[in-house]
């Protein structure tokens, strides 16, 4: 696999991850937050910003999401 293809595939998978997890983004923050606290306040916290952020950081977001899911489930 060539390098540009690998980078493009990484970003594409991240964008899909961001689109799929936008409704559950409260699980990816630091500390304990509630779903109502993650409402959009300005355009930078919208779906586009979340998708761009996830396209670059989706492996770390997946790990933090799994930890949050485990912490919520174990309570």
XYZ file of N, CA and C in Angstrom:
225
model
N 0.853 -1.169 0.000
C 0.000 0.000 0.000
C 0.903 1.238 0.000
N 0.593 2.176 -0.838
C 1.407 3.383 -0.909
C 1.046 4.335 0.231
N 1.961 5.222 0.536
C 1.765 6.139 1.653
C 0.558 7.062 1.477
N 0.357 7.703 0.326
C -0.829 8.563 0.180
C -2.141 7.781 0.327
N -2.154 6.548 -0.153
C -3.359 5.737 -0.009
C -3.611 5.391 1.454
N -2.562 5.084 2.195
C -2.701 4.750 3.610
C -3.212 5.954 4.415
N -2.683 7.132 4.126
C -3.118 8.340 4.830
C -4.566 8.670 4.491
N -4.919 8.537 3.234
C -6.287 8.791 2.812
C -7.254 7.804 3.454
N -6.880 6.543 3.498
C -7.722 5.533 4.132
C -7.869 5.790 5.626
N -6.779 6.195 6.286
C -6.818 6.533 7.713
C -7.797 7.677 7.966
N -7.711 8.733 7.157
C -8.600 9.883 7.319
C -10.043 9.523 6.991
N -10.257 8.687 5.993
C -11.610 8.275 5.622
C -12.260 7.452 6.734
N -11.520 6.518 7.291
C -12.046 5.719 8.410
C -12.342 6.626 9.606
N -11.467 7.592 9.857
C -11.696 8.540 10.946
C -12.925 9.392 10.727
N -13.148 9.821 9.492
C -14.335 10.616 9.188
C -15.599 9.784 9.385
N -15.583 8.540 8.971
C -16.738 7.661 9.211
C -16.960 7.450 10.705
N -15.865 7.287 11.450
C -15.962 7.152 12.905
C -16.584 8.410 13.515
N -16.156 9.571 13.046
C -16.700 10.828 13.559
C -18.177 10.988 13.255
N -18.584 10.636 12.043
C -20.003 10.724 11.694
C -20.839 9.738 12.505
N -20.290 8.557 12.761
C -21.034 7.541 13.506
C -21.135 7.858 14.992
N -20.159 8.576 15.542
C -20.140 8.808 16.993
C -20.566 10.204 17.394
N -20.993 11.031 16.462
C -21.359 12.411 16.800
C -22.437 12.468 17.873
N -23.415 11.628 17.804
C -24.502 11.652 18.790
C -24.048 11.182 20.162
N -22.924 10.501 20.238
C -22.428 9.968 21.510
C -21.119 10.632 21.924
N -20.862 11.848 21.461
C -19.575 12.482 21.722
C -19.357 12.812 23.186
N -20.399 12.802 24.001
C -20.225 13.034 25.435
C -19.414 11.909 26.085
N -19.334 10.748 25.464
C -18.560 9.638 26.013
C -17.060 9.778 25.742
N -16.668 10.720 24.909
C -15.273 10.859 24.519
C -14.578 12.041 25.194
N -15.216 12.669 26.172
C -14.615 13.830 26.821
C -13.861 13.407 28.075
N -13.152 14.348 28.649
C -12.439 14.071 29.882
C -13.400 14.203 31.053
N -13.332 13.283 31.965
C -14.167 13.351 33.155
C -15.585 12.901 32.885
N -16.397 13.094 33.876
C -17.793 12.667 33.788
C -18.634 13.807 33.245
N -19.234 13.579 32.112
C -20.134 14.576 31.541
C -21.441 13.892 31.209
N -22.464 14.687 31.115
C -23.769 14.166 30.749
C -24.062 14.540 29.319
N -24.976 13.824 28.727
C -25.310 14.063 27.326
C -25.819 15.477 27.100
N -26.599 16.004 28.028
C -27.150 17.354 27.848
C -26.068 18.420 27.918
N -24.952 18.132 28.583
C -23.856 19.101 28.674
C -23.049 19.168 27.389
N -23.262 18.254 26.474
C -22.494 18.249 25.228
C -23.274 18.853 24.060
N -24.316 19.619 24.356
C -25.061 20.278 23.290
C -24.179 21.305 22.593
N -24.475 21.548 21.339
C -23.670 22.470 20.550
C -23.923 23.902 21.001
N -22.854 24.611 21.323
C -22.948 25.994 21.736
C -22.582 26.915 20.578
N -21.555 26.554 19.836
C -21.152 27.333 18.681
C -20.867 26.390 17.515
N -20.689 26.914 16.319
C -20.488 26.049 15.148
C -19.251 25.152 15.237
N -18.230 25.557 15.980
C -17.025 24.740 16.075
C -17.247 23.454 16.868
N -18.349 23.355 17.584
C -18.644 22.127 18.292
C -19.650 21.274 17.539
N -19.848 21.564 16.294
C -20.826 20.862 15.482
C -20.291 19.582 14.868
N -21.101 19.021 14.017
C -20.777 17.755 13.364
C -19.522 17.843 12.498
N -19.325 18.964 11.813
C -18.151 19.099 10.946
C -16.868 19.113 11.773
N -16.849 19.888 12.847
C -15.658 19.954 13.693
C -15.373 18.603 14.337
N -16.414 17.906 14.775
C -16.233 16.591 15.384
C -15.679 15.601 14.367
N -16.179 15.658 13.151
C -15.710 14.745 12.106
C -14.253 15.027 11.745
N -13.883 16.287 11.640
C -12.493 16.638 11.332
C -11.577 16.194 12.468
N -11.978 16.429 13.700
C -11.175 16.005 14.849
C -10.998 14.490 14.858
N -12.059 13.766 14.613
C -11.988 12.301 14.619
C -11.209 11.754 13.428
N -11.198 12.472 12.326
C -10.454 11.968 11.166
C -8.964 11.919 11.447
N -8.495 12.710 12.391
C -7.078 12.722 12.747
C -6.806 11.882 13.995
N -7.723 11.902 14.949
C -7.475 11.289 16.251
C -8.343 10.068 16.545
N -8.888 9.420 15.527
C -9.858 8.362 15.791
C -9.309 7.179 16.577
N -8.048 6.775 16.471
C -7.608 5.663 17.324
C -7.662 6.015 18.817
N -7.244 7.241 19.166
C -7.318 7.656 20.568
C -8.761 7.844 21.007
N -9.593 8.353 20.126
C -11.012 8.522 20.458
C -11.678 7.171 20.696
N -11.309 6.188 19.911
C -11.873 4.851 20.100
C -11.466 4.286 21.461
N -10.227 4.484 21.849
C -9.772 3.998 23.156
C -10.465 4.714 24.312
N -10.585 6.040 24.220
C -11.269 6.762 25.295
C -12.751 6.430 25.332
N -13.345 6.185 24.179
C -14.756 5.792 24.142
C -14.975 4.433 24.770
N -14.058 3.498 24.528
C -14.183 2.174 25.157
C -14.033 2.277 26.666
N -13.099 3.125 27.132
C -12.940 3.304 28.574
C -14.190 3.923 29.186
N -14.742 4.960 28.547
C -15.953 5.601 29.064
C -17.120 4.624 29.071
N -17.236 3.830 28.020
C -18.306 2.837 27.957
C -18.161 1.835 29.110
N -16.923 1.387 29.358
C -16.676 0.453 30.450
C -16.983 1.104 31.801
N -16.572 2.364 31.999
C -16.791 3.047 33.278
C -18.280 3.255 33.531
N -19.021 3.627 32.513
C -20.467 3.833 32.677
C -21.162 2.497 32.931
N -20.731 1.481 32.221
C -21.371 0.166 32.373
C -21.075 -0.461 33.729
N -19.891 -0.208 34.293
C -19.527 -0.824 35.569
C -20.150 -0.130 36.766
N -20.745 1.049 36.577
C -21.384 1.738 37.707
C -22.686 1.116 38.068
